[in-house]
Amino acid sequence: MGKQNIGTINALVRITLGLFFISYGTIKATKRPWHQRYYLLILAAAMKVAEGIVRYCPVTDMAKKQINANLPFNLFSDPTNIEGDSTEDNQSSEENQTSQSTDRPVTD
């Protein structure tokens, strides 16, 4: 398990809504026990309560890792960086270009 990746307010909202949907699903499941969707609702709500208590969400963790990864199909990457080069290479090439442009003598 990773370290905590959701805030206090987010955790409290997850716990509150999770408990609400657990009770809602339990009420509905007692009235119609043959419907499987209420059991799925109870399971998903219990998972949200657990995420709120532990303050760790695996989906949030996976999304943050995807954003931080330097993959060509990452939606938040630099669109000019198609080959998957790191940003350090791009910065060093920009520094080389600026140093080359400043090496020229200035004539007025």
mmCIF file of C-alpha atoms in Angstrom:
data_model
loop_
_atom_site.group_PDB
_atom_site.id
_atom_site.type_symbol
_atom_site.label_atom_id
_atom_site.label_comp_id
_atom_site.label_asym_id
_atom_site.label_seq_id
_atom_site.Cartn_x
_atom_site.Cartn_y
_atom_site.Cartn_z
ATOM 1 C CA MET A 1 0.000 0.000 0.000
ATOM 2 C CA GLY A 2 1.228 3.472 -0.767
ATOM 3 C CA LYS A 3 1.244 6.538 1.379
ATOM 4 C CA GLN A 4 -1.789 8.770 1.823
ATOM 5 C CA ASN A 5 -2.768 10.538 -1.380
ATOM 6 C CA ILE A 6 -6.135 12.177 -0.612
ATOM 7 C CA GLY A 7 -6.846 15.110 1.659
ATOM 8 C CA THR A 8 -8.868 15.305 4.848
ATOM 9 C CA ILE A 9 -11.943 16.898 3.273
ATOM 10 C CA ASN A 10 -11.897 14.365 0.430
ATOM 11 C CA ALA A 11 -11.646 11.527 2.962
ATOM 12 C CA LEU A 12 -14.564 12.859 4.993
ATOM 13 C CA VAL A 13 -16.707 13.191 1.869
ATOM 14 C CA ARG A 14 -15.851 9.617 0.846
ATOM 15 C CA ILE A 15 -16.743 8.284 4.294
ATOM 16 C CA THR A 16 -20.020 10.240 4.469
ATOM 17 C CA LEU A 17 -21.238 9.352 0.988
ATOM 18 C CA GLY A 18 -20.003 5.789 1.353
ATOM 19 C CA LEU A 19 -22.011 5.283 4.534
ATOM 20 C CA PHE A 20 -25.046 6.876 2.906
ATOM 21 C CA PHE A 21 -24.886 4.542 -0.098
ATOM 22 C CA ILE A 22 -24.275 1.517 2.128
ATOM 23 C CA SER A 23 -27.470 2.283 4.025
ATOM 24 C CA TYR A 24 -29.383 3.044 0.822
ATOM 25 C CA GLY A 25 -28.208 -0.178 -0.807
ATOM 26 C CA THR A 26 -29.021 -2.190 2.311
ATOM 27 C CA ILE A 27 -32.563 -0.811 2.447
ATOM 28 C CA LYS A 28 -33.119 -1.525 -1.244
ATOM 29 C CA ALA A 29 -31.527 -4.984 -1.009
ATOM 30 C CA THR A 30 -33.854 -6.001 1.832
ATOM 31 C CA LYS A 31 -36.886 -5.004 -0.217
ATOM 32 C CA ARG A 32 -35.657 -6.652 -3.446
ATOM 33 C CA PRO A 33 -33.048 -9.290 -2.632
ATOM 34 C CA TRP A 34 -33.093 -10.743 -6.159
ATOM 35 C CA HIS A 35 -31.612 -7.554 -7.688
ATOM 36 C CA GLN A 36 -27.832 -7.883 -7.860
ATOM 37 C CA ARG A 37 -27.172 -4.181 -8.480
ATOM 38 C CA TYR A 38 -27.806 -3.256 -4.841
ATOM 39 C CA TYR A 39 -25.104 -5.656 -3.694
ATOM 40 C CA LEU A 40 -22.717 -4.050 -6.158
ATOM 41 C CA LEU A 41 -23.681 -0.626 -4.789
ATOM 42 C CA ILE A 42 -22.991 -1.798 -1.225
ATOM 43 C CA LEU A 43 -19.614 -3.188 -2.265
ATOM 44 C CA ALA A 44 -18.575 0.018 -4.077
ATOM 45 C CA ALA A 45 -19.750 2.174 -1.161
ATOM 46 C CA ALA A 46 -17.824 0.037 1.333
ATOM 47 C CA MET A 47 -14.732 0.491 -0.819
ATOM 48 C CA LYS A 48 -15.188 4.283 -0.691
ATOM 49 C CA VAL A 49 -15.526 4.186 3.090
ATOM 50 C CA ALA A 50 -12.306 2.173 3.332
ATOM 51 C CA GLU A 51 -10.528 4.643 1.036
ATOM 52 C CA GLY A 52 -11.693 7.499 3.247
ATOM 53 C CA ILE A 53 -10.515 5.820 6.446
ATOM 54 C CA VAL A 54 -7.102 4.868 5.071
ATOM 55 C CA ARG A 55 -6.835 8.086 2.995
ATOM 56 C CA TYR A 56 -5.398 6.157 0.054
ATOM 57 C CA CYS A 57 -7.117 5.829 -3.315
ATOM 58 C CA PRO A 58 -5.510 3.423 -5.814
ATOM 59 C CA VAL A 59 -7.238 5.091 -8.777
ATOM 60 C CA THR A 60 -5.880 8.514 -7.773
ATOM 61 C CA ASP A 61 -2.430 7.001 -7.314
ATOM 62 C CA MET A 62 -2.562 5.358 -10.726
ATOM 63 C CA ALA A 63 -3.737 8.600 -12.370
ATOM 64 C CA LYS A 64 -0.924 10.588 -10.747
ATOM 65 C CA LYS A 65 1.638 8.036 -11.906
ATOM 66 C CA GLN A 66 0.221 8.203 -15.433
ATOM 67 C CA ILE A 67 0.433 11.987 -15.489
ATOM 68 C CA ASN A 68 3.982 11.931 -14.146
ATOM 69 C CA ALA A 69 5.122 9.245 -16.588
ATOM 70 C CA ASN A 70 6.763 10.409 -19.782
ATOM 71 C CA LEU A 71 4.817 8.323 -22.295
ATOM 72 C CA PRO A 72 4.012 9.361 -25.868
ATOM 73 C CA PHE A 73 0.296 8.694 -25.356
ATOM 74 C CA ASN A 74 0.064 10.719 -22.144
ATOM 75 C CA LEU A 75 -2.605 13.385 -22.565
ATOM 76 C CA PHE A 76 -0.812 15.917 -20.405
ATOM 77 C CA SER A 77 2.585 15.677 -22.068
ATOM 78 C CA ASP A 78 4.154 18.311 -24.295
ATOM 79 C CA PRO A 79 2.614 17.928 -27.795
ATOM 80 C CA THR A 80 5.896 18.900 -29.458
ATOM 81 C CA ASN A 81 7.667 16.056 -27.633
ATOM 82 C CA ILE A 82 6.402 13.194 -29.822
ATOM 83 C CA GLU A 83 9.480 10.960 -29.613
ATOM 84 C CA GLY A 84 9.253 10.672 -25.820
ATOM 85 C CA ASP A 85 12.428 12.658 -25.103
ATOM 86 C CA SER A 86 12.759 13.862 -21.559
ATOM 87 C CA THR A 87 12.184 17.503 -20.761
ATOM 88 C CA GLU A 88 15.798 17.789 -19.621
ATOM 89 C CA ASP A 89 16.953 17.131 -23.190
ATOM 90 C CA ASN A 90 14.564 19.778 -24.473
ATOM 91 C CA GLN A 91 15.784 22.283 -21.890
ATOM 92 C CA SER A 92 19.428 21.611 -22.713
ATOM 93 C CA SER A 93 18.754 22.107 -26.436
ATOM 94 C CA GLU A 94 16.951 25.377 -25.673
ATOM 95 C CA GLU A 95 19.927 26.498 -23.584
ATOM 96 C CA ASN A 96 22.266 25.665 -26.460
ATOM 97 C CA GLN A 97 20.141 27.686 -28.864
ATOM 98 C CA THR A 98 20.068 30.708 -26.545
ATOM 99 C CA SER A 99 23.805 30.486 -25.907
ATOM 100 C CA GLN A 100 24.472 30.322 -29.642
ATOM 101 C CA SER A 101 22.302 33.364 -30.270
ATOM 102 C CA THR A 102 24.046 35.390 -27.542
ATOM 103 C CA ASP A 103 27.555 34.522 -28.817
ATOM 104 C CA ARG A 104 27.066 36.724 -31.867
ATOM 105 C CA PRO A 105 28.529 40.184 -31.646
ATOM 106 C CA VAL A 106 25.986 42.938 -31.349
ATOM 107 C CA THR A 107 26.351 45.729 -33.914
ATOM 108 C CA ASP A 108 24.470 48.973 -33.554
#
